[in-house]
Amino acid sequence: DIMGIDGVDHIDDIRTKPIGVRHLAIVKISVDANLTVADSHDIAKNVEQCILKDHDNISEVIVHINPVLDSDYLTHPASTLGTSRSKNE
C-alpha cells in the first residue's frame, strides 16, 4: 500500500499504460516540501518497489514527486488525503 510508505503524504494520481502484455505505472505523490532531494528519491524508490512487488502485470514504474505546501490542505482536507486517484488501463 503506497499510503503505508513512510514519507508519502498523499497520492495525487495513478495511471497505467499498456506496454505489450504488461503495463507502465505513472504515479504522482506528494511529500513534505522540506525534504532533501535524496530523501524524496528514497521515498520514490520505495513506492516503485512496492508497486512492482504487488503487481505482476507492471513492468516499469515512474514516480513523480510533488511538494506538499500549506495551501494543499485547503484543497486536500484531511478526510480525503490519499484518495485522489485515477487509473487508466
PDB file of C-alpha atoms in Angstrom:
ATOM      1  CA  ASP A   1       0.000   0.000   0.000  1.00  0.00           C
ATOM      2  CA  ILE A   2       1.548   3.278  -1.152  1.00  0.00           C
ATOM      3  CA  MET A   3      -0.050   5.235   1.682  1.00  0.00           C
ATOM      4  CA  GLY A   4       1.748   2.971   4.148  1.00  0.00           C
ATOM      5  CA  ILE A   5       5.150   4.120   2.874  1.00  0.00           C
ATOM      6  CA  ASP A   6       6.890   6.489   5.250  1.00  0.00           C
ATOM      7  CA  GLY A   7       7.042   9.991   3.786  1.00  0.00           C
ATOM      8  CA  VAL A   8       4.084   9.735   1.387  1.00  0.00           C
ATOM      9  CA  ASP A   9       1.633  12.482   2.344  1.00  0.00           C
ATOM     10  CA  HIS A  10      -0.930  11.707  -0.335  1.00  0.00           C
ATOM     11  CA  ILE A  11      -1.371  10.273  -3.817  1.00  0.00           C
ATOM     12  CA  ASP A  12      -2.127  12.838  -6.486  1.00  0.00           C
ATOM     13  CA  ASP A  13      -2.641  10.499  -9.427  1.00  0.00           C
ATOM     14  CA  ILE A  14      -2.049   6.945 -10.648  1.00  0.00           C
ATOM     15  CA  ARG A  15      -2.201   5.980 -14.312  1.00  0.00           C
ATOM     16  CA  THR A  16      -1.239   2.866 -16.206  1.00  0.00           C
ATOM     17  CA  LYS A  17      -0.310   2.497 -19.855  1.00  0.00           C
ATOM     18  CA  PRO A  18      -0.144  -0.821 -21.717  1.00  0.00           C
ATOM     19  CA  ILE A  19       3.285  -1.911 -22.953  1.00  0.00           C
ATOM     20  CA  GLY A  20       2.833  -5.178 -24.780  1.00  0.00           C
ATOM     21  CA  VAL A  21       1.276  -7.650 -22.344  1.00  0.00           C
ATOM     22  CA  ARG A  22       2.350  -5.653 -19.277  1.00  0.00           C
ATOM     23  CA  HIS A  23       1.853  -2.077 -18.049  1.00  0.00           C
ATOM     24  CA  LEU A  24       3.782   1.064 -17.169  1.00  0.00           C
ATOM     25  CA  ALA A  25       2.582   2.771 -13.973  1.00  0.00           C
ATOM     26  CA  ILE A  26       2.884   6.538 -13.612  1.00  0.00           C
ATOM     27  CA  VAL A  27       2.401   7.607 -10.003  1.00  0.00           C
ATOM     28  CA  LYS A  28       2.307  11.166  -8.682  1.00  0.00           C
ATOM     29  CA  ILE A  29       2.723  11.550  -4.929  1.00  0.00           C
ATOM     30  CA  SER A  30       3.172  14.475  -2.581  1.00  0.00           C
ATOM     31  CA  VAL A  31       5.831  14.604   0.122  1.00  0.00           C
ATOM     32  CA  ASP A  32       6.980  17.182   2.674  1.00  0.00           C
ATOM     33  CA  ALA A  33       8.352  20.187   0.759  1.00  0.00           C
ATOM     34  CA  ASN A  34      11.245  20.445   3.241  1.00  0.00           C
ATOM     35  CA  LEU A  35      12.713  17.015   2.439  1.00  0.00           C
ATOM     36  CA  THR A  36      16.052  16.781   0.665  1.00  0.00           C
ATOM     37  CA  VAL A  37      16.192  15.560  -2.907  1.00  0.00           C
ATOM     38  CA  ALA A  38      17.901  12.400  -1.644  1.00  0.00           C
ATOM     39  CA  ASP A  39      15.113  11.724   0.883  1.00  0.00           C
ATOM     40  CA  SER A  40      12.435  12.325  -1.765  1.00  0.00           C
ATOM     41  CA  HIS A  41      14.278   9.975  -4.118  1.00  0.00           C
ATOM     42  CA  ASP A  42      14.322   7.276  -1.432  1.00  0.00           C
ATOM     43  CA  ILE A  43      10.556   7.619  -0.987  1.00  0.00           C
ATOM     44  CA  ALA A  44      10.045   7.372  -4.758  1.00  0.00           C
ATOM     45  CA  LYS A  45      12.210   4.237  -4.863  1.00  0.00           C
ATOM     46  CA  ASN A  46      10.116   2.685  -2.067  1.00  0.00           C
ATOM     47  CA  VAL A  47       6.923   3.466  -3.993  1.00  0.00           C
ATOM     48  CA  GLU A  48       8.384   1.891  -7.144  1.00  0.00           C
ATOM     49  CA  GLN A  49       9.431  -1.269  -5.286  1.00  0.00           C
ATOM     50  CA  CYS A  50       6.022  -1.540  -3.566  1.00  0.00           C
ATOM     51  CA  ILE A  51       4.154  -1.395  -6.876  1.00  0.00           C
ATOM     52  CA  LEU A  52       6.474  -3.840  -8.637  1.00  0.00           C
ATOM     53  CA  LYS A  53       6.242  -6.297  -5.722  1.00  0.00           C
ATOM     54  CA  ASP A  54       2.432  -6.144  -5.501  1.00  0.00           C
ATOM     55  CA  HIS A  55       1.548  -6.121  -9.218  1.00  0.00           C
ATOM     56  CA  ASP A  56       2.974  -8.774 -11.545  1.00  0.00           C
ATOM     57  CA  ASN A  57       1.454  -7.050 -14.580  1.00  0.00           C
ATOM     58  CA  ILE A  58       3.503  -3.850 -14.025  1.00  0.00           C
ATOM     59  CA  SER A  59       6.926  -3.903 -15.708  1.00  0.00           C
ATOM     60  CA  GLU A  60       8.016  -0.309 -15.057  1.00  0.00           C
ATOM     61  CA  VAL A  61       7.098   2.479 -12.639  1.00  0.00           C
ATOM     62  CA  ILE A  62       7.661   6.221 -12.969  1.00  0.00           C
ATOM     63  CA  VAL A  63       7.202   8.166  -9.731  1.00  0.00           C
ATOM     64  CA  HIS A  64       6.749  11.933  -9.847  1.00  0.00           C
ATOM     65  CA  ILE A  65       7.260  13.809  -6.570  1.00  0.00           C
ATOM     66  CA  ASN A  66       5.264  16.930  -5.709  1.00  0.00           C
ATOM     67  CA  PRO A  67       5.941  19.070  -2.645  1.00  0.00           C
ATOM     68  CA  VAL A  68       3.190  19.439  -0.062  1.00  0.00           C
ATOM     69  CA  LEU A  69       2.598  23.096   0.653  1.00  0.00           C
ATOM     70  CA  ASP A  70       0.391  24.530   3.406  1.00  0.00           C
ATOM     71  CA  SER A  71      -2.096  25.592   0.711  1.00  0.00           C
ATOM     72  CA  ASP A  72      -2.524  21.914  -0.303  1.00  0.00           C
ATOM     73  CA  TYR A  73      -4.504  21.314   2.870  1.00  0.00           C
ATOM     74  CA  LEU A  74      -7.076  23.822   1.662  1.00  0.00           C
ATOM     75  CA  THR A  75      -7.725  21.692  -1.435  1.00  0.00           C
ATOM     76  CA  HIS A  76      -6.995  18.280   0.161  1.00  0.00           C
ATOM     77  CA  PRO A  77      -8.817  18.207   3.506  1.00  0.00           C
ATOM     78  CA  ALA A  78      -7.529  15.532   5.866  1.00  0.00           C
ATOM     79  CA  SER A  79     -10.554  13.318   5.206  1.00  0.00           C
ATOM     80  CA  THR A  80      -9.671  12.997   1.505  1.00  0.00           C
ATOM     81  CA  LEU A  81      -5.868  12.820   1.597  1.00  0.00           C
ATOM     82  CA  GLY A  82      -4.672   9.807  -0.311  1.00  0.00           C
ATOM     83  CA  THR A  83      -7.942   9.272  -2.152  1.00  0.00           C
ATOM     84  CA  SER A  84      -7.371  11.391  -5.233  1.00  0.00           C
ATOM     85  CA  ARG A  85      -6.625   8.580  -7.671  1.00  0.00           C
ATOM     86  CA  SER A  86      -7.329   7.898 -11.289  1.00  0.00           C
ATOM     87  CA  LYS A  87      -6.392   4.765 -13.202  1.00  0.00           C
ATOM     88  CA  ASN A  88      -6.471   4.383 -16.954  1.00  0.00           C
ATOM     89  CA  GLU A  89      -5.750   0.953 -18.378  1.00  0.00           C
TER      90      GLU A  89
END
